[in-house]
Structure formats: C-alpha cells, structure tokens
PDB file of C-alpha atoms in Angstrom:
ATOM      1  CA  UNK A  19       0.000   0.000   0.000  1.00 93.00           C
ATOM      2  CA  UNK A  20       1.238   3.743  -0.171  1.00 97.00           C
ATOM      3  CA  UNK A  21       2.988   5.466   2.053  1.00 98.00           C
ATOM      4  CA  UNK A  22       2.493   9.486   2.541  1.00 98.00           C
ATOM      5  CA  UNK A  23       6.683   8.705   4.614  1.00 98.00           C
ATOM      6  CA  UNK A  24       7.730   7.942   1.085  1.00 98.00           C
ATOM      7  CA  UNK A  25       5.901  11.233  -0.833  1.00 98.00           C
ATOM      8  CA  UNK A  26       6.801  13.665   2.134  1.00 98.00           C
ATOM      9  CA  UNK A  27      10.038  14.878   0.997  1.00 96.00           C
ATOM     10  CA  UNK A  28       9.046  14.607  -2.424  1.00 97.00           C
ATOM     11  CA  UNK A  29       6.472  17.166  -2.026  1.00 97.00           C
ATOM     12  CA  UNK A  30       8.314  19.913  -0.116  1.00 96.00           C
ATOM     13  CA  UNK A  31      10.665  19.560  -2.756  1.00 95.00           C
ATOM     14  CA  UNK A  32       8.672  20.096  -5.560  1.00 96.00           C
ATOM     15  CA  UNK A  33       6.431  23.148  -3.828  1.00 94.00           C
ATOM     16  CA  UNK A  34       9.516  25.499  -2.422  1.00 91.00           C
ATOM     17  CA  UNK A  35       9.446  27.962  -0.068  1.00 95.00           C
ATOM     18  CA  UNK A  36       7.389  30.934   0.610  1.00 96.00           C
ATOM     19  CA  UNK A  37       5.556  32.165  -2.425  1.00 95.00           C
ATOM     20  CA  UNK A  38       4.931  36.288  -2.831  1.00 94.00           C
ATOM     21  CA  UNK A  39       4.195  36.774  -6.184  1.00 90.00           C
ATOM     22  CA  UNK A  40       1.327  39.310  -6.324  1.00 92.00           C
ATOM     23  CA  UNK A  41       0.187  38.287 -10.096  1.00 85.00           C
ATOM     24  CA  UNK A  42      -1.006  35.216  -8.843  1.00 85.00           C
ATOM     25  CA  UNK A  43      -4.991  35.159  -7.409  1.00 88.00           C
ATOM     26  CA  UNK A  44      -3.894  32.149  -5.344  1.00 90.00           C
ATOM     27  CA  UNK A  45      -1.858  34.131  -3.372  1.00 94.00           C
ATOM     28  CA  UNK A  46      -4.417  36.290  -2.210  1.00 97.00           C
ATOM     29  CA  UNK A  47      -7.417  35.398   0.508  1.00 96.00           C
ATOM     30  CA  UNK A  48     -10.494  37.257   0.729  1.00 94.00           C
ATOM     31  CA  UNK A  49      -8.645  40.471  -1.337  1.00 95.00           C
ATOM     32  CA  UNK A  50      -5.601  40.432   1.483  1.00 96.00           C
ATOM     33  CA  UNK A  51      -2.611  39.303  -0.098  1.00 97.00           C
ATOM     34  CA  UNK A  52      -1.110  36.468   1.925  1.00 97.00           C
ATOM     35  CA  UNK A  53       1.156  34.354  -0.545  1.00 97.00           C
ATOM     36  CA  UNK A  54       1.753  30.802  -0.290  1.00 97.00           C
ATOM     37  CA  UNK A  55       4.574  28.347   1.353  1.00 97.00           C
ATOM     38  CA  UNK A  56       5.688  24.977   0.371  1.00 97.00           C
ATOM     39  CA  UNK A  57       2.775  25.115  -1.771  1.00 95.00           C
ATOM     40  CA  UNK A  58      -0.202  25.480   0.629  1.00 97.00           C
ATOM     41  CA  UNK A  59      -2.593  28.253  -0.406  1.00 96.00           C
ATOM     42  CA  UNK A  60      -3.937  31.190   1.739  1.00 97.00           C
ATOM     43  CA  UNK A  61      -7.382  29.047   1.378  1.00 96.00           C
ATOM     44  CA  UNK A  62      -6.359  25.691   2.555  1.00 96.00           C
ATOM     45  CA  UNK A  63      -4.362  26.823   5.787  1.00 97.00           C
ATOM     46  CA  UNK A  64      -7.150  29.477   6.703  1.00 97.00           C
ATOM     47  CA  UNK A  65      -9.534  25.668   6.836  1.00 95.00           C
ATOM     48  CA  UNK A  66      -6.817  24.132   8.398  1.00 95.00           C
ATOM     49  CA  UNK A  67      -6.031  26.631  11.077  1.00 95.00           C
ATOM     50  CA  UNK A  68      -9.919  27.203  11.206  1.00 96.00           C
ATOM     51  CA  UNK A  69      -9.431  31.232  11.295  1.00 96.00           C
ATOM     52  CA  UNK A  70      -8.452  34.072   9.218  1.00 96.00           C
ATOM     53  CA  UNK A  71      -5.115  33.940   8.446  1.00 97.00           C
ATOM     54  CA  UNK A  72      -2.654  37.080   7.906  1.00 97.00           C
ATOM     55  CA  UNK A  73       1.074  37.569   5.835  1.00 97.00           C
ATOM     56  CA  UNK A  74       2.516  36.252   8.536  1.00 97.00           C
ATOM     57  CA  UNK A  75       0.884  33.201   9.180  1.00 98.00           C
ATOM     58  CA  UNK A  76       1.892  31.966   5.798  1.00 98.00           C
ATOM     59  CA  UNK A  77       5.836  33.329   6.312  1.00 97.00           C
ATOM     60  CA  UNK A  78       5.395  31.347   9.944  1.00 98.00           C
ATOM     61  CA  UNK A  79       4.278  28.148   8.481  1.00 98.00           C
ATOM     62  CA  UNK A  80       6.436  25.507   9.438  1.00 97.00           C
ATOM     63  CA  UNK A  81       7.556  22.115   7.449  1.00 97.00           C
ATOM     64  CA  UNK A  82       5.706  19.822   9.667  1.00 97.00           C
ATOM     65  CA  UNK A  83       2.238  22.312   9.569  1.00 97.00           C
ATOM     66  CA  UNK A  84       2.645  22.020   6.229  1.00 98.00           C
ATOM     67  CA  UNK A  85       3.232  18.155   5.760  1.00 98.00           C
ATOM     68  CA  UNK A  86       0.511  17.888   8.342  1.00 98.00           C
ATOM     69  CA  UNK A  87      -1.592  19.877   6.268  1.00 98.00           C
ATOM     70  CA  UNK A  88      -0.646  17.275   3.080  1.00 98.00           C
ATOM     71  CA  UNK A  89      -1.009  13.891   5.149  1.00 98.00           C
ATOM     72  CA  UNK A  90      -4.327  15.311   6.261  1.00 97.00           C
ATOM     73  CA  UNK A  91      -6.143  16.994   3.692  1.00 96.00           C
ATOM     74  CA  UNK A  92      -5.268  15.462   0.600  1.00 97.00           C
ATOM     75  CA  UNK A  93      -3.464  11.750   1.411  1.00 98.00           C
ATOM     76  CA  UNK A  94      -6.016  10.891   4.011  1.00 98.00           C
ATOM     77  CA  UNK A  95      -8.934  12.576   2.535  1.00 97.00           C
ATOM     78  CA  UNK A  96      -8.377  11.340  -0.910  1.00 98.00           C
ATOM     79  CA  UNK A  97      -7.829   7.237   0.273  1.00 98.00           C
ATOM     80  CA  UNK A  98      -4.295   7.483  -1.555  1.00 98.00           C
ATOM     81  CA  UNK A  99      -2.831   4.610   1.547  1.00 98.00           C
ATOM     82  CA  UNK A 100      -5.741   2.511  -0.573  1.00 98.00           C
ATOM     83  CA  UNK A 101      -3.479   2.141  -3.757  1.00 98.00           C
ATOM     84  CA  UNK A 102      -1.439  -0.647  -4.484  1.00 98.00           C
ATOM     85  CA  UNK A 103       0.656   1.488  -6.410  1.00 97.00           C
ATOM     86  CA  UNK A 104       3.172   4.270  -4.514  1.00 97.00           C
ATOM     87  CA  UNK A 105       4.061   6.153  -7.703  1.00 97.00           C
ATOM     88  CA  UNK A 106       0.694   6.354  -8.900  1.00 98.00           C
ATOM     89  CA  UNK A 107      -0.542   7.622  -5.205  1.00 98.00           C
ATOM     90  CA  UNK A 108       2.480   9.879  -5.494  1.00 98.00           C
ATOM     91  CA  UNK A 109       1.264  11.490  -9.046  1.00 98.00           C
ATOM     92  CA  UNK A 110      -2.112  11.650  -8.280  1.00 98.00           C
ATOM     93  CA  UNK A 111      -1.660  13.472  -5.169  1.00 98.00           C
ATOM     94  CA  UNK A 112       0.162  15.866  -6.455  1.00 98.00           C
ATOM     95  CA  UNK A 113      -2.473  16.305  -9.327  1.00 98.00           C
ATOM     96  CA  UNK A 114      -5.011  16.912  -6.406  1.00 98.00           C
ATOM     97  CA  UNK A 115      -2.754  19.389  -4.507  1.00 97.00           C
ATOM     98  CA  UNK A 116      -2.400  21.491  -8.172  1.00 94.00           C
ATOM     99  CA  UNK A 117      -5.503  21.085  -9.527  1.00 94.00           C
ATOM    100  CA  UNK A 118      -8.351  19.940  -6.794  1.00 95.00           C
ATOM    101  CA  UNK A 119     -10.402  17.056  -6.919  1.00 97.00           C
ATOM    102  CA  UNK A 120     -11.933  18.400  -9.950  1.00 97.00           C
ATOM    103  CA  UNK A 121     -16.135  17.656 -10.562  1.00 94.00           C
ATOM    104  CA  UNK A 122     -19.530  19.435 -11.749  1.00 89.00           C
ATOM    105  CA  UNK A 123     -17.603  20.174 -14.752  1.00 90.00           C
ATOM    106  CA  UNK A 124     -14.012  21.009 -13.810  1.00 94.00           C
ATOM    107  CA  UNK A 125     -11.051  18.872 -14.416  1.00 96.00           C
ATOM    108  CA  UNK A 126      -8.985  18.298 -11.379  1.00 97.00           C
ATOM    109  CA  UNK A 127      -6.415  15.094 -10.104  1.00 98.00           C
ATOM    110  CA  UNK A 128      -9.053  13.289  -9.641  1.00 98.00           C
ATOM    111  CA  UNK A 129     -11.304  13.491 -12.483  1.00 98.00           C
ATOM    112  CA  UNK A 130      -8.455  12.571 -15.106  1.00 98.00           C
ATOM    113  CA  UNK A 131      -7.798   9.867 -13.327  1.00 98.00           C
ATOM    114  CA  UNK A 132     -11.281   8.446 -13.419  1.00 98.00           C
ATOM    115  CA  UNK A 133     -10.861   9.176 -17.241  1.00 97.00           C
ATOM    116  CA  UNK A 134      -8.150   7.821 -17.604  1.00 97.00           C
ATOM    117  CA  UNK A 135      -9.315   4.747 -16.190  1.00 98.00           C
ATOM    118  CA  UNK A 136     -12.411   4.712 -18.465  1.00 97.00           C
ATOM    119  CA  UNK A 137     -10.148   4.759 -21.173  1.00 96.00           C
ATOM    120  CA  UNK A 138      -8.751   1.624 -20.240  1.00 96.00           C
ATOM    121  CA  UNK A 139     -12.072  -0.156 -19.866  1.00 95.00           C
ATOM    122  CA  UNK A 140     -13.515   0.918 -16.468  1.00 97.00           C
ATOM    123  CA  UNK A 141     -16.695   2.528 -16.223  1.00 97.00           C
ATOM    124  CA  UNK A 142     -16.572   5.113 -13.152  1.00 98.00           C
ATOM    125  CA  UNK A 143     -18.781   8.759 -12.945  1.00 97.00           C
ATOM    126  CA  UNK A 144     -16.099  11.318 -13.460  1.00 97.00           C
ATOM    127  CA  UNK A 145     -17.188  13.072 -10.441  1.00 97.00           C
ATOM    128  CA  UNK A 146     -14.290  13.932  -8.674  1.00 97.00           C
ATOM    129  CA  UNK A 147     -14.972  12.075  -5.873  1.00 97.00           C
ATOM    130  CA  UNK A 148     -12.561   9.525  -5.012  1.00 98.00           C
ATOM    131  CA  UNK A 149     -14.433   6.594  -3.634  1.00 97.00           C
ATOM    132  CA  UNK A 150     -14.438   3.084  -2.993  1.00 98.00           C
ATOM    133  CA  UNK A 151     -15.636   2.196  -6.599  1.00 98.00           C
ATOM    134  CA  UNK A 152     -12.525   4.699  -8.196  1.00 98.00           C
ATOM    135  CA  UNK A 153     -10.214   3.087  -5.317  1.00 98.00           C
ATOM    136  CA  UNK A 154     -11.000  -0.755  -6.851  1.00 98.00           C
ATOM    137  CA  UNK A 155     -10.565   0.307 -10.945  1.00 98.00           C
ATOM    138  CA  UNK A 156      -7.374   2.037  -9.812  1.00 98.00           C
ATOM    139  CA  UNK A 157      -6.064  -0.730  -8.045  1.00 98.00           C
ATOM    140  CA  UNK A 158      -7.272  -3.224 -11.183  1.00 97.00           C
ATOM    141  CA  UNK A 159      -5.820  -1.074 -13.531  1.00 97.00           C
ATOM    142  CA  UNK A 160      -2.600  -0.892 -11.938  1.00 96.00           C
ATOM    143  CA  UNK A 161      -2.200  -4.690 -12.176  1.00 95.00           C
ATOM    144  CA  UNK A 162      -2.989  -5.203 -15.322  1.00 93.00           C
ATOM    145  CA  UNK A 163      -1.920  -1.648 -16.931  1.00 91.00           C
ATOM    146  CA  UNK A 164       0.285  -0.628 -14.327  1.00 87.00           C
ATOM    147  CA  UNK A 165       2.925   1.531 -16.998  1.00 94.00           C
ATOM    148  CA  UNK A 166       0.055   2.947 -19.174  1.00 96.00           C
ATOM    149  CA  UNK A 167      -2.048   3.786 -16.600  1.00 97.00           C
ATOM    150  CA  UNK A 168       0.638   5.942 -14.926  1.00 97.00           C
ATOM    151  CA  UNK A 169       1.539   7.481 -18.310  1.00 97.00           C
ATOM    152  CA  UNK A 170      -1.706   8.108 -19.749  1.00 97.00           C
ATOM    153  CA  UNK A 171      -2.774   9.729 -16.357  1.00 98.00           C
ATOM    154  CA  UNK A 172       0.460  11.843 -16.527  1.00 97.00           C
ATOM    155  CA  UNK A 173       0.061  12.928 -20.186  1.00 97.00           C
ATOM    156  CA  UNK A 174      -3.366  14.049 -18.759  1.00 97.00           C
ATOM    157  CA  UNK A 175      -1.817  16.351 -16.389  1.00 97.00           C
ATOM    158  CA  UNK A 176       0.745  17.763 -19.193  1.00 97.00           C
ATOM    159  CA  UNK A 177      -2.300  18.558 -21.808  1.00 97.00           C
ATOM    160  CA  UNK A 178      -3.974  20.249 -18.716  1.00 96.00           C
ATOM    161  CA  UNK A 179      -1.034  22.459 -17.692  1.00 96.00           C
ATOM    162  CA  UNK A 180      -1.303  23.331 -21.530  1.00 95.00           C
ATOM    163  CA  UNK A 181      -4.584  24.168 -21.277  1.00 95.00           C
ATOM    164  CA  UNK A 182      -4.687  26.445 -18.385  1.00 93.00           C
ATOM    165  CA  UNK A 183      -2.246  28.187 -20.630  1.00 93.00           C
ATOM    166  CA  UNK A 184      -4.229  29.346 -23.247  1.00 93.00           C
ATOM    167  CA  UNK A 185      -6.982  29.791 -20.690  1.00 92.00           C
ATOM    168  CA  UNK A 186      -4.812  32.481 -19.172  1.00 89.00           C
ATOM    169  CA  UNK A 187      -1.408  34.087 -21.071  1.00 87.00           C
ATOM    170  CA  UNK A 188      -0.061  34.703 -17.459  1.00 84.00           C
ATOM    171  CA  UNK A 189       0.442  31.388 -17.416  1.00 86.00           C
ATOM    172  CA  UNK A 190       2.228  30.802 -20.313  1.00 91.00           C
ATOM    173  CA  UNK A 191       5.391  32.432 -18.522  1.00 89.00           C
ATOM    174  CA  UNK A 192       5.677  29.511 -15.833  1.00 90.00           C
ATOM    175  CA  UNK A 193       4.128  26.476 -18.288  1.00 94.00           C
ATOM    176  CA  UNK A 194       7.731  25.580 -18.772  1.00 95.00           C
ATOM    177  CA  UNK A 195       7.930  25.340 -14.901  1.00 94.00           C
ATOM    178  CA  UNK A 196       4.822  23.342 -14.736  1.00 95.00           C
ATOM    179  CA  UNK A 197       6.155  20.719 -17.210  1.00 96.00           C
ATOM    180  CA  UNK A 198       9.398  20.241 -15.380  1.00 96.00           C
ATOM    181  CA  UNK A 199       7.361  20.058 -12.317  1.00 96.00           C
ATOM    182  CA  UNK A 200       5.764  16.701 -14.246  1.00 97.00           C
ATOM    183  CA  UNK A 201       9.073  15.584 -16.615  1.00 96.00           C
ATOM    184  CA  UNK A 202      11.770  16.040 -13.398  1.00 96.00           C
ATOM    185  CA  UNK A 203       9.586  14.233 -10.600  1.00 97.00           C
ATOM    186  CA  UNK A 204       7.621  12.167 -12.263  1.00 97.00           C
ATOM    187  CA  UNK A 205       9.038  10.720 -15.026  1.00 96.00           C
ATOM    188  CA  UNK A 206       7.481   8.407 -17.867  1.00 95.00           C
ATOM    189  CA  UNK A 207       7.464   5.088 -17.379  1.00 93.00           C
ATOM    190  CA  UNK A 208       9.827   2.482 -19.637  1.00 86.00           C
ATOM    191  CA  UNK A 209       7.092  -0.544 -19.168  1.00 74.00           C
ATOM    192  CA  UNK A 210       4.072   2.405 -20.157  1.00 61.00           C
ATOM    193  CA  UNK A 211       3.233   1.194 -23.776  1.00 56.00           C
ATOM    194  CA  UNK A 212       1.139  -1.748 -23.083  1.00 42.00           C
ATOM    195  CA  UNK A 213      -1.258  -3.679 -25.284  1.00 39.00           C
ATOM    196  CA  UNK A 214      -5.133  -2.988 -24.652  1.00 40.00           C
ATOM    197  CA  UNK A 215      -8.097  -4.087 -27.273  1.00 36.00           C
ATOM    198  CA  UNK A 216      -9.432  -1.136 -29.351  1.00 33.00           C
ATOM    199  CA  UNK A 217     -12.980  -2.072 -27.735  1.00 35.00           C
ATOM    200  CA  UNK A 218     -11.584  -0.466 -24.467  1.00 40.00           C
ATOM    201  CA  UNK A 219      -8.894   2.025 -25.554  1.00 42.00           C
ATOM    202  CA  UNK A 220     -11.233   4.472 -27.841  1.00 46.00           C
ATOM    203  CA  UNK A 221      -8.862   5.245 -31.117  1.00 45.00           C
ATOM    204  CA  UNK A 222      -9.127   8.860 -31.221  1.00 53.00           C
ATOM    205  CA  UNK A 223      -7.527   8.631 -27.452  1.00 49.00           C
ATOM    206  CA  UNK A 224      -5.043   6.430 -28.675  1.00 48.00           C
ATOM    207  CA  UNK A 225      -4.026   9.309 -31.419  1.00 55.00           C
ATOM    208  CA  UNK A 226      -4.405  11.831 -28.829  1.00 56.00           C
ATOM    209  CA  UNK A 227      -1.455  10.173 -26.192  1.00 50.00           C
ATOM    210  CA  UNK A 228       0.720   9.539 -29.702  1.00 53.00           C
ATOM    211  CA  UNK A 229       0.217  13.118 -30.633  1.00 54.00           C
ATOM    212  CA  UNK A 230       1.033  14.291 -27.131  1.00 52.00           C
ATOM    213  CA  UNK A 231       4.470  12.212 -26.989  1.00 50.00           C
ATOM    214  CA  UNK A 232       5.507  12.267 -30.274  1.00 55.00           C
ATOM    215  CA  UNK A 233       3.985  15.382 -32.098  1.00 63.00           C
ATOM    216  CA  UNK A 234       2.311  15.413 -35.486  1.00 68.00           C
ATOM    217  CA  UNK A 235       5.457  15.398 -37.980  1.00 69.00           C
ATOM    218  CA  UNK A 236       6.367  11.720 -36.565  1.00 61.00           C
ATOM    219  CA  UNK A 237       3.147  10.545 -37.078  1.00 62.00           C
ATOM    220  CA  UNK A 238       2.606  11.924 -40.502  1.00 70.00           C
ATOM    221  CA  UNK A 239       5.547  10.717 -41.415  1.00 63.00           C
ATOM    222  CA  UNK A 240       5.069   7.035 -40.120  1.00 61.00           C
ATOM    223  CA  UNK A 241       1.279   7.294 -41.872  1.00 65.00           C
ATOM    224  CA  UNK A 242       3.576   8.232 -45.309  1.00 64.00           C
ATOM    225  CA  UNK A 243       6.348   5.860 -44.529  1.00 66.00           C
ATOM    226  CA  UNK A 244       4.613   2.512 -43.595  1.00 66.00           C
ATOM    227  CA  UNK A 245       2.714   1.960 -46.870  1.00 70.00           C
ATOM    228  CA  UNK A 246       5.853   3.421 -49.024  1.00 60.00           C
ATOM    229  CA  UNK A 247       7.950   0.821 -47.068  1.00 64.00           C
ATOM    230  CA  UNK A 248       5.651  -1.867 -47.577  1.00 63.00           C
ATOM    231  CA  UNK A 249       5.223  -1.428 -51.169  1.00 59.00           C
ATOM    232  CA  UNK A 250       8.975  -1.563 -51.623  1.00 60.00           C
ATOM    233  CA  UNK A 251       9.774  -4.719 -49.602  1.00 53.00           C
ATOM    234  CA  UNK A 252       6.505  -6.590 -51.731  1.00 52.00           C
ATOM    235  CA  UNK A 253       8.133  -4.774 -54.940  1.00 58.00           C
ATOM    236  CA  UNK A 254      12.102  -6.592 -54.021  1.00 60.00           C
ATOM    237  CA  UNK A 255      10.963 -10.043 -52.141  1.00 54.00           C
ATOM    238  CA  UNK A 256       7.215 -10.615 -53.814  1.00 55.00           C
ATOM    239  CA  UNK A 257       6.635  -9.075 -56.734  1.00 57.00           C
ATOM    240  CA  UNK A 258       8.761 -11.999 -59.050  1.00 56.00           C
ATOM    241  CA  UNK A 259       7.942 -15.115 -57.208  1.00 53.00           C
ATOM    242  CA  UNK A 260       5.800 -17.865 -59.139  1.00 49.00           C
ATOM    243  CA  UNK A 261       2.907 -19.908 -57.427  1.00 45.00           C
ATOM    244  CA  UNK A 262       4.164 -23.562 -56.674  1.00 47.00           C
ATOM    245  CA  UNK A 263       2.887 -26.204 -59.025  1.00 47.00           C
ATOM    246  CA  UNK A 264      -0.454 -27.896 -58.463  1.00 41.00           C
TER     247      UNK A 264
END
C-alpha cells in the first residue's frame, strides 16, 4: 500500500518555499494578499487553522504544519494509503494538490484519473470524488496496466497544464515550470506502452497520447512511410515469385 513517509520529501521539494508573487490570485485570501509556502494556499491553511489567516501566518508556516496539512487533507482525505501502487498515489496526489479534486464540470487530479481509467475499460462517474468504486478500478488497472495507466494519467496532467495556458497568457510564462514540475519528478514510465483491445482504448484517445508524446510530424511521417515501405519490400521479395505447381 502507499505510504504518505515515502511522498513527504518529495512534495516539499517540488512546492519550495514561501511564495509572494502578487500576479497570482492564489496568493491572495479574501482580497488580502497572503502568498503561499511549500505550496499550501492562503485558502487551505485558513480551513486548516480554522481562522483568518494574515502575511505572517503563511511566512510562519512551518515544514511539519505544512506536511501535516498534506497527510491530512489530501493523502487521508483522498484514500491514496488505498493504492497498491506508490508512484501512482504519489502522481495523483500531487495532481489533487495542483488542480483539486476536480467535478460538476471542472477537471482536477481526480477526475483525469477516473478518465483515464475509463479509457482503459472501467466505467466510473467522473465526479471527482474519489471513492471506494474509483479506489477498486485504480487498483485493477494498476495490475494489469500498471505503466500505461501511470503514463496516460500523466500525459493528462501535461495537456492540462497546456490548457490552463491558453486559458490564461499569465500562465504561459511559468508552463515551462509546470512541465518540469511533471518531466523532473515524475518521469514516464519504460514498461508504459502496453497492449489494450481497441474495444476499451477508444482510437481517437489512442491518437491523442501519440500526438502528445511524439507530435504530429512523426506521425505523418510514419502514416507516409509505412505503406511506401511496404510497397517496396513486396516490390524486391514478392513481386517476381511464381505460385508452386499444383
């Protein structure tokens, strides 16, 4: 089962320090600009603390508030001990801590990854609710497609960070940051490209993940390649050969 132990360090890494960039509406609580630290948002430590929160709340915040804060609100909350699978637990909590849950229309950690697991063959509500029915595909999933399933999920997150981009061109300055955030911590697995029947991997999805990791010039150019290829090798070993006699 996961372990928050393992994903503790992991996270403080990833999130920094204190936060005080005044561009950002995260950063701000009720119009007061408070910042963030170690990635916990004026919102989330004013419900954790249970009170209004000032500037220097946030610059106070200790490591072990906030990994309290982490173990509490989003492992716990969000069953992530449940998973068989620590480097799944790992990516979707982060998704969560990024994104939200997601649901009633918005995409969050949790909603691609009931997607994502629908794309494999499950058949969950993509309601952003992490439950004992999401819990079960996961776990299935991750036994049969462990690799995919990790990589599909994380491709998710990488389209969404592009996304949010266009959404908003203040973002576009720290998409590069984003993607590192995904490429240096949680990197693609070598064991992702498993087998699945077109009956449960829809094809335009499959096109969409081969766009998304190999862009559109390699696959036009395999689409021109493979029939020119196959013509010649018929044309040199086929073309000549006589039918055995009757």
């Amino acid at each position: 089962m996961a372990s928050f132990n393992l994903f503790a360090g992991k996270i403080l890494q990833i999130e920094g320090g204190y936060n005080d960039n005044r561009d950002w509406d995260e950063n701000f609580l009720n119009g007061a600009f408070i910042g963030t630290k170690y990635g916990i948002t004026p919102a989330t430590l004013a419900h954790h603390l249970r009170r209004d929160i000032t500037q220097a709340d946030m610059v106070n915040l200790t490591k072990a508030t906030a990994l309290e804060i982490y173990e509490k609100e989003y492992w716990d909350r969000y069953r992530l001990s449940e998973f068989d699978s620590q480097d799944l637990a790992e990516i979707v909590a982060d998704g969560i801590i990024q994104h939200g849950p997601g649901g009633n229309g918005d995409t969050g950690g949790v909603t691609m990854l009931q997607q994502t697991l629908n794309d494999l063959g499950e058949d969950l509500e993509v309601d952003g609710i992490l439950g004992s029915l999401t819990v079960a595909a996961t776990n299935r999933q991750s036994k049969i497609n462990g690799g995919l399933l990790y990589n599909l999920y994380r491709d998710s997150r990488l389209k969404y960070y592009e996304w949010l981009a266009l959404q908003d061109p203040r973002k576009l300055s720290v998409l590069p940051g984003w993607k590192n955030r995904i490429n240096n911590h949680f990197p693609e697995k070598e064991d992702g490209a498993v087998i699945v029947t077109a009956s449960k991997f829809p094809v335009d999805r499959l096109i969409e993940v081969a766009v998304a990791k190999y862009g559109w010039g390699w696959i036009i150019a395999a689409a021109v390649l493979l029939p020119v290829t196959a013509y010649a090798v018929y044309q040199l070993f086929f073309r000549n050969e006589k039918p055995a006699a009757a």
